[in-house]
Short mmCIF file of C-alpha atoms in Angstrom, two decimals:
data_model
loop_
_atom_site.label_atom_id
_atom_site.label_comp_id
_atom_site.label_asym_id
_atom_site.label_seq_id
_atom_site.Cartn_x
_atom_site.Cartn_y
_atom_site.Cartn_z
CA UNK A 1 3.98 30.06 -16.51
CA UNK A 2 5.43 27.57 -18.71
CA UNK A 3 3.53 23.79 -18.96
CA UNK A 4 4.75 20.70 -18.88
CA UNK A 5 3.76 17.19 -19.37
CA UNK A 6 3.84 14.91 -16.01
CA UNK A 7 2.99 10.77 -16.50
CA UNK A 8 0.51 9.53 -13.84
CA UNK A 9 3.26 7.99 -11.49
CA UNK A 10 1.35 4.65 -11.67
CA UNK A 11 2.41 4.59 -15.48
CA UNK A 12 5.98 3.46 -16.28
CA UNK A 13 8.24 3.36 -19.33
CA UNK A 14 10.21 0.66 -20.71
CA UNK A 15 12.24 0.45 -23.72
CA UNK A 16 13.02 -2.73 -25.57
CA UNK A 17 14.81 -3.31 -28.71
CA UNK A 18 12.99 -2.15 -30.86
CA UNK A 19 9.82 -0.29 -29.00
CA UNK A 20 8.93 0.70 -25.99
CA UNK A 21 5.81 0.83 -23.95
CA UNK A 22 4.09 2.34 -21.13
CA UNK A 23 3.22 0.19 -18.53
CA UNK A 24 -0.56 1.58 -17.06
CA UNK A 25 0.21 -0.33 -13.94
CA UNK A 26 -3.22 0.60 -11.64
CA UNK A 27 -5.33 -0.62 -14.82
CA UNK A 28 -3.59 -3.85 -16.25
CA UNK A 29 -3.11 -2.67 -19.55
CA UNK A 30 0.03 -1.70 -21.78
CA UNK A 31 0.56 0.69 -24.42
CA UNK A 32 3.12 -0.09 -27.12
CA UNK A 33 4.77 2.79 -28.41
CA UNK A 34 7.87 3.97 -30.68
CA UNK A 35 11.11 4.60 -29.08
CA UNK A 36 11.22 7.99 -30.48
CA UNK A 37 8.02 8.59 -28.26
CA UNK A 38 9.76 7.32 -25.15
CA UNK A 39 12.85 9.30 -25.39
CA UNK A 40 10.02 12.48 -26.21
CA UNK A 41 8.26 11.38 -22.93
CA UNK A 42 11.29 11.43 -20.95
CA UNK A 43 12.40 15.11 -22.28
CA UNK A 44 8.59 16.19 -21.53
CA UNK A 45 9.32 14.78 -17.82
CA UNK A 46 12.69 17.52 -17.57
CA UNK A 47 11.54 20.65 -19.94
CA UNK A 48 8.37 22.48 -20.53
CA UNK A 49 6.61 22.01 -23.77
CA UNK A 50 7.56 25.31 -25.50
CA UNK A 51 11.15 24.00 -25.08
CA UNK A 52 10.52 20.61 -26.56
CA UNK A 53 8.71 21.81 -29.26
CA UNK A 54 11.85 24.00 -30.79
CA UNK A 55 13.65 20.41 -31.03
CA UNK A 56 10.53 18.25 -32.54
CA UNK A 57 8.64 19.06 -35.00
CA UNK A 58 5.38 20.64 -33.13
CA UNK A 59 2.44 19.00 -34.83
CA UNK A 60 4.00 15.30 -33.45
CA UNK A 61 4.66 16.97 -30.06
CA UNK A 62 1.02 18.61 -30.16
CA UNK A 63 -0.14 14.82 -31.37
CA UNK A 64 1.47 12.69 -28.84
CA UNK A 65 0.75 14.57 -26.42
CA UNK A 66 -2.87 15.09 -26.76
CA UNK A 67 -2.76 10.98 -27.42
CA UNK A 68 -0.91 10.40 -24.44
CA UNK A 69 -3.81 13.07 -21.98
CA UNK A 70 -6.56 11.39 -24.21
CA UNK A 71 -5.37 7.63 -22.88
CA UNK A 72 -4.93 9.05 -19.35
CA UNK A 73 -1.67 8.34 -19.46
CA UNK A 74 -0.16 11.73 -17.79
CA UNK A 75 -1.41 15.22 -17.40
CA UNK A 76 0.08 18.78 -18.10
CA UNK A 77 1.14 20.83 -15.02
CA UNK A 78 2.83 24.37 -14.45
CA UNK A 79 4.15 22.89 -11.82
CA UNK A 80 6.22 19.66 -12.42
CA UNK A 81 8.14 19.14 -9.00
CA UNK A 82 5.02 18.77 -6.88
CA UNK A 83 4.53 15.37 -8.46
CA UNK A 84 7.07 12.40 -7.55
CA UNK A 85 7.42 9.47 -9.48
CA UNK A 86 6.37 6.25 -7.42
CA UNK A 87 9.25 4.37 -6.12
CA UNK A 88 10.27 1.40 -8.25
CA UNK A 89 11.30 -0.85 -4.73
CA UNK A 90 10.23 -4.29 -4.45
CA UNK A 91 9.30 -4.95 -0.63
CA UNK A 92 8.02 -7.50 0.92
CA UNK A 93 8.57 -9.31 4.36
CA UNK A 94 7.98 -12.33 3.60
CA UNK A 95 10.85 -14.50 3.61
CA UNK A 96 9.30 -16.84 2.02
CA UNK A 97 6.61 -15.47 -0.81
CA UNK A 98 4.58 -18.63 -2.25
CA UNK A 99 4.99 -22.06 -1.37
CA UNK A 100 3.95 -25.09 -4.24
CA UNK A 101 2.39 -28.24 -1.37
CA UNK A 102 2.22 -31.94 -2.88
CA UNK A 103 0.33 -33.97 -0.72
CA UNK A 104 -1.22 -37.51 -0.55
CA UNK A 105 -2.90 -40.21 2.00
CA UNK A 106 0.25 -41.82 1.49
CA UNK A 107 2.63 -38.63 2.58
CA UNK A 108 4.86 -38.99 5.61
CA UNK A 109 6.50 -36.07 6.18
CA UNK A 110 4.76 -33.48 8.98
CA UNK A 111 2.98 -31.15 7.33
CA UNK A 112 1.68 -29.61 10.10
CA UNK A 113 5.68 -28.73 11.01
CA UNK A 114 5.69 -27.40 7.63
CA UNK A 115 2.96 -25.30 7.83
CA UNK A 116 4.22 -23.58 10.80
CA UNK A 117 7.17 -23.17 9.16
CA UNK A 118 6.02 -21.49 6.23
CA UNK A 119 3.54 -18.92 8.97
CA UNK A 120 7.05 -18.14 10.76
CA UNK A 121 8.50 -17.11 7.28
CA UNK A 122 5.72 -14.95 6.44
CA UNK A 123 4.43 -17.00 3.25
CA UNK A 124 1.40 -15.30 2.24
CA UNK A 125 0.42 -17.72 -0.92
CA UNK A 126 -0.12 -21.18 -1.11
CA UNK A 127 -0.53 -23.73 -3.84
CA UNK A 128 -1.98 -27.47 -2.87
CA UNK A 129 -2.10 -30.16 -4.94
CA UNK A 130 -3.94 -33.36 -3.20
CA UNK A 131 -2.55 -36.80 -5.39
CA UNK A 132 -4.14 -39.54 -5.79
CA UNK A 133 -7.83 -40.08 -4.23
CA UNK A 134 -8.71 -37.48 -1.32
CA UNK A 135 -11.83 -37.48 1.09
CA UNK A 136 -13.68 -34.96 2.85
CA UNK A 137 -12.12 -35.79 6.37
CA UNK A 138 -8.51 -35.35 5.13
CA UNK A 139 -9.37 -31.70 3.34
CA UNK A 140 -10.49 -30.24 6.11
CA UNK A 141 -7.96 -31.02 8.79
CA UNK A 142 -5.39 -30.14 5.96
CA UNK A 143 -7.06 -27.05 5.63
CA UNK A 144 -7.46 -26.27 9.58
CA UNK A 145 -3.99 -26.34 9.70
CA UNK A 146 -3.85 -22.57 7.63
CA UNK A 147 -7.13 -20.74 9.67
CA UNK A 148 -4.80 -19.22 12.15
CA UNK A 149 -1.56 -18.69 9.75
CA UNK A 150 -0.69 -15.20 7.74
CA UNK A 151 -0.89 -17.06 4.64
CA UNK A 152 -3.66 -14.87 2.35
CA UNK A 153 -4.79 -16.97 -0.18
CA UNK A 154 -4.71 -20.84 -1.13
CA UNK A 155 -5.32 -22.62 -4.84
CA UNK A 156 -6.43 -26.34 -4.48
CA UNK A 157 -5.87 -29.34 -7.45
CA UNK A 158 -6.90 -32.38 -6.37
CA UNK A 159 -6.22 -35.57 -8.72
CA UNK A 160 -9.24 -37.25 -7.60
CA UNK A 161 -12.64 -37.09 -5.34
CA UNK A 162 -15.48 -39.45 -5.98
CA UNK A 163 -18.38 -38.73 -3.66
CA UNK A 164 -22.03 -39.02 -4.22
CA UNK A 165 -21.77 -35.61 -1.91
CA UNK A 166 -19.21 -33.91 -3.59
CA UNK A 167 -20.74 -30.84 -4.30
CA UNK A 168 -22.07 -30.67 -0.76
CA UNK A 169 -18.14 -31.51 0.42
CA UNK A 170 -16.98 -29.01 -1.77
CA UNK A 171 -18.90 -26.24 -1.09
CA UNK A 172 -18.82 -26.67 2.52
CA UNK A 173 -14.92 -26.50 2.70
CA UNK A 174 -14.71 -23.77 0.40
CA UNK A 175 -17.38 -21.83 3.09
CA UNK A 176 -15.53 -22.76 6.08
CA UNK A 177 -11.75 -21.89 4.72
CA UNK A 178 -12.20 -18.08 3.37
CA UNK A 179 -8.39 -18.51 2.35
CA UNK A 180 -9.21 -20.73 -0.54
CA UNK A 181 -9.03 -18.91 -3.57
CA UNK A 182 -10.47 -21.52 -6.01
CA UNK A 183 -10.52 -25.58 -6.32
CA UNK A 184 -10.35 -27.32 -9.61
CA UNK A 185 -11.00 -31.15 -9.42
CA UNK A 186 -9.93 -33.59 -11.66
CA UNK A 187 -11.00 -37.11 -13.20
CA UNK A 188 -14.44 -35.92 -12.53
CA UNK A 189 -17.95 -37.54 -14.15
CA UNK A 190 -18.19 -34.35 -16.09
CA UNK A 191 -17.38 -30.50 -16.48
CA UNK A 192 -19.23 -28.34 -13.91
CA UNK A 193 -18.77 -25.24 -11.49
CA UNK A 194 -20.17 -23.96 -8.65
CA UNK A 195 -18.43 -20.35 -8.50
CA UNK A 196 -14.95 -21.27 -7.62
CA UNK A 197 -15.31 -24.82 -7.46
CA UNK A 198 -14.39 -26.59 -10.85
CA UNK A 199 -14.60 -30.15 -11.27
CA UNK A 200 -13.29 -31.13 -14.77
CA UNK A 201 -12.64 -34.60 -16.76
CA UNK A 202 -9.32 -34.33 -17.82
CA UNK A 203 -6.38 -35.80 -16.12
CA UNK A 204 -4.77 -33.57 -13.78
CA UNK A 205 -1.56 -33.84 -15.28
CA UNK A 206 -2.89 -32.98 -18.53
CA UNK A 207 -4.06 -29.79 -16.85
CA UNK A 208 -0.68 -28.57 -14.62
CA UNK A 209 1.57 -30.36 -17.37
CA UNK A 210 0.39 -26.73 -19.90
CA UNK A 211 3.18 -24.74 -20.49
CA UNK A 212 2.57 -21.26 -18.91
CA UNK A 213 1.53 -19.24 -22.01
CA UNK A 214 4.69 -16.50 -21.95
CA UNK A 215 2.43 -14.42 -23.97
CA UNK A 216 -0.22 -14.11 -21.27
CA UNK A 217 1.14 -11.01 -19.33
CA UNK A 218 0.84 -9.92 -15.65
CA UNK A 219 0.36 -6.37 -15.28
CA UNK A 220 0.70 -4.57 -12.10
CA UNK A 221 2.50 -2.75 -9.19
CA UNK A 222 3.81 -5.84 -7.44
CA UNK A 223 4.54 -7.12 -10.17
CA UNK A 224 6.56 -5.01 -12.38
CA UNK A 225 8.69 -3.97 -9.22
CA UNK A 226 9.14 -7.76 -8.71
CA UNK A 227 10.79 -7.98 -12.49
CA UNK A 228 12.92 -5.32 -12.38
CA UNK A 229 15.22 -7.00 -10.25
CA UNK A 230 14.39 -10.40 -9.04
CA UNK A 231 13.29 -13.50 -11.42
CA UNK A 232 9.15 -14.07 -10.89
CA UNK A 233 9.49 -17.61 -11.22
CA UNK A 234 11.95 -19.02 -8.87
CA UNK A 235 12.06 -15.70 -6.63
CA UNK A 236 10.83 -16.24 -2.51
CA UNK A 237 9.46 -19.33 -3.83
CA UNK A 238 9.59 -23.44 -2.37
CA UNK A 239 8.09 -26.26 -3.35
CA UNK A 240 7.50 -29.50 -1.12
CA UNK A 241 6.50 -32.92 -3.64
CA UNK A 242 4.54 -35.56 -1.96
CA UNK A 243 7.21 -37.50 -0.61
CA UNK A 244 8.75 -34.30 1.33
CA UNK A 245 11.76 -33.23 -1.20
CA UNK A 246 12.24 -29.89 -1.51
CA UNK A 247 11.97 -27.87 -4.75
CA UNK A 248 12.24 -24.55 -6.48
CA UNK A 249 9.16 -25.40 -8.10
CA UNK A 250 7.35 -28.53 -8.86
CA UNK A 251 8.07 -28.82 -12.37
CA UNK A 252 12.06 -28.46 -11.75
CA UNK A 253 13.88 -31.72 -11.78
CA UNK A 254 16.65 -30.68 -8.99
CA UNK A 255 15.58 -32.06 -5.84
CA UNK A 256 17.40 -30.30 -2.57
CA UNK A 257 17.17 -31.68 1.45
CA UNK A 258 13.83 -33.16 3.04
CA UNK A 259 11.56 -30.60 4.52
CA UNK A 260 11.89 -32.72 7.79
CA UNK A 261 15.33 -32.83 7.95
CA UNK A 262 15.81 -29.37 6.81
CA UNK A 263 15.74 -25.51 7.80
CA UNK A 264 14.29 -23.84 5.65
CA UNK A 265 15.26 -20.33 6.68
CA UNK A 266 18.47 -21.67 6.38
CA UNK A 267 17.63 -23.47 2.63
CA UNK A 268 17.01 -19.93 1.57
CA UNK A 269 20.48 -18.80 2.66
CA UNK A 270 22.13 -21.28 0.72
CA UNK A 271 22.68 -19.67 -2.52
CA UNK A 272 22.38 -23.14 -4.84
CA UNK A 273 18.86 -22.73 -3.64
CA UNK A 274 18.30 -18.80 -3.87
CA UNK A 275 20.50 -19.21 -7.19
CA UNK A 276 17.76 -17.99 -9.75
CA UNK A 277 16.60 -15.55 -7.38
CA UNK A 278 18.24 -12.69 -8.78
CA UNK A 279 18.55 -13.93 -13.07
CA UNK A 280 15.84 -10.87 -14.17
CA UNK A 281 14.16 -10.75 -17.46
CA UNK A 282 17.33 -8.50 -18.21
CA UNK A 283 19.56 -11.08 -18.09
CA UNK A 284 17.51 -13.60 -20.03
CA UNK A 285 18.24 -14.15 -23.81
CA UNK A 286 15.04 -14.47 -24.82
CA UNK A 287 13.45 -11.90 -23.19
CA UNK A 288 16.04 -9.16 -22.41
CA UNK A 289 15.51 -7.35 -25.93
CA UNK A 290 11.55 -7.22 -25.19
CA UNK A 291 9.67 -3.94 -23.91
CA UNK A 292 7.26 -6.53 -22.86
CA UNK A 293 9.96 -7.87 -20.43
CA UNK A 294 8.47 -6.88 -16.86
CA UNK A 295 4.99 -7.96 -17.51
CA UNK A 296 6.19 -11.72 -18.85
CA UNK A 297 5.88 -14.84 -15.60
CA UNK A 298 9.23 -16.58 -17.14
CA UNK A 299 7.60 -19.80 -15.74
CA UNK A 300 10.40 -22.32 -17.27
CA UNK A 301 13.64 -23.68 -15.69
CA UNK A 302 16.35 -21.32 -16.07
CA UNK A 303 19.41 -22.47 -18.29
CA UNK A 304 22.69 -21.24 -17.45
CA UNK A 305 25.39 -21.69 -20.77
CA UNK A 306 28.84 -19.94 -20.00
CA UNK A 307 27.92 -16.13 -18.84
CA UNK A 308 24.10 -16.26 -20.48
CA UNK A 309 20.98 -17.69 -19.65
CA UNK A 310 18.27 -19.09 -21.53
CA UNK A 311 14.53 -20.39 -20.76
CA UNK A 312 14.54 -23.97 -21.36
CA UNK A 313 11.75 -24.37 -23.97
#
């Protein structure tokens, strides 16, 4: 029987420009490779390898191909139908995907409305940020507020905490809310960490202010099926600053309703909000050329000039 070559359907190919890679999706890792060797993949995927080699020239056939089984990248098979490629779908629930929280002793707006808001949208990820001075007492009824939600997993800033107990504070709330992911404190004496408890000197602006390194990539399932059609940045995302305004994200500077005079499942139908939503890393300037494309977080606001659109730098 006649072989052929089959990729492991957790590995993808993408084609940019210039190169192309194959995205090893289960193990967070990419492998750059000539276009030549994507278009050879793709005719492995249809036609045996006695085929293919009478239209390459066998010793780079025989090469990439013991490269490609060496790299556990795909595996030969006499029998190439029993293995399906996995779908490249983006599902999700959720309504709502991650939420950005700005919160203060000064806030007025309910959060605990907002919270079960975000529960009845299906938001599964949550980021806090506490301004100003917090205390022990106001972190952990904030916190109570999630126990009983669907929302998985919680990141915590908070500007400032001085408290000859803070590590005993700290390490307390982190054991009694499992849904806290990590907490970075700022302003503090010095640098120190217990596990995922950071307390650090600088200036928590200087910290959240950092540009999202675009060359830091984000390799996996969800994500990858996320890029392909939707934008990673804006997409199934809201943001709620300190005095209640609504956001796409924090750093954005166009403000929408008040999340206590607004619905928010019916925000998300409005399409100035959901607007972004659907401007991929295909339809991106500086990005769309880029075999790199579907692992990039395009975390910048989104410029729209005529018919393109461009990452504002």
């Amino acid at each position: 029987m006649e072989k052929f070559f089959k990729l492991f359907s957790c590995n993808k190919i993408v084609r940019g420009k210039s190169m192309g890679a194959i995205y090893l999706l289960n193990r967070a890792r990419i492998e750059r490779v000539p276009l030549d060797v994507c278009d050879l993949i793709s005719e492995l995927e249809v036609y045996s390898i006695n085929f293919i080699k009478k239209r390459y020239r066998e010793d780079i056939v025989n090469q990439w191909i013991s490269y490609l089984i060496k790299n556990e990248i795909g595996h030969l098979t006499q029998e190439p139908n029993r293995f399906n490629d996995s779908p490249n779908e983006y599902n999700t629930p959720s309504l709502i995907q991650r939420a950005q929280i700005e919160f203060s002793l000064n806030s007025s707006y309910n959060i605990s409305s907002l919270v079960k808001k975000l529960d009845l949208l299906l938001c599964k990820h949550i980021e806090v940020r506490f301004v100003g001075k917090a205390n022990y007492d106001m972190l952990n009824s904030f916190f109570n507020m999630f126990k009983t939600t669907c929302i998985r997993s919680i990141s915590v800033y908070i500007e400032s905490y001085h408290s000859s107990n803070i590590k005993k504070d700290m390490l307390l709330l982190y054991s009694n809310n499992p849904k806290i992911s990590y907490i970075y404190i700022f302003n503090a004496i010095l640098n120190i960490s217990w596990g995922n408890i950071h307390l650090i000197k600088k200036n928590i602006d200087v910290f959240l202010d950092k540009p999202w390194n675009l060359d830091h990539l984000l390799i996996n399932f969800l994500f990858f099926t996320e890029s392909l059609k939707y934008n990673t940045f804006y997409h199934k995302k809201i943001a709620i600053n300190k005095d209640g305004v609504i956001k796409n994200d924090l750093s954005l500077p166009h403000n929408f309703d008040t999340v206590d005079t607004c619905d928010i499942e019916e925000l998300i139908n409005d399409p100035q909000f959901t607007f972004f939503w659907n401007i991929n890393a295909d339809s991106i300037e500086s990005l769309k050329d880029s075999e790199l494309r579907y692992a990039i977080y395009p975390a910048r606001e989104l410029i729209k000039q005529g018919d393109h659109f461009f990452l504002k730098e």
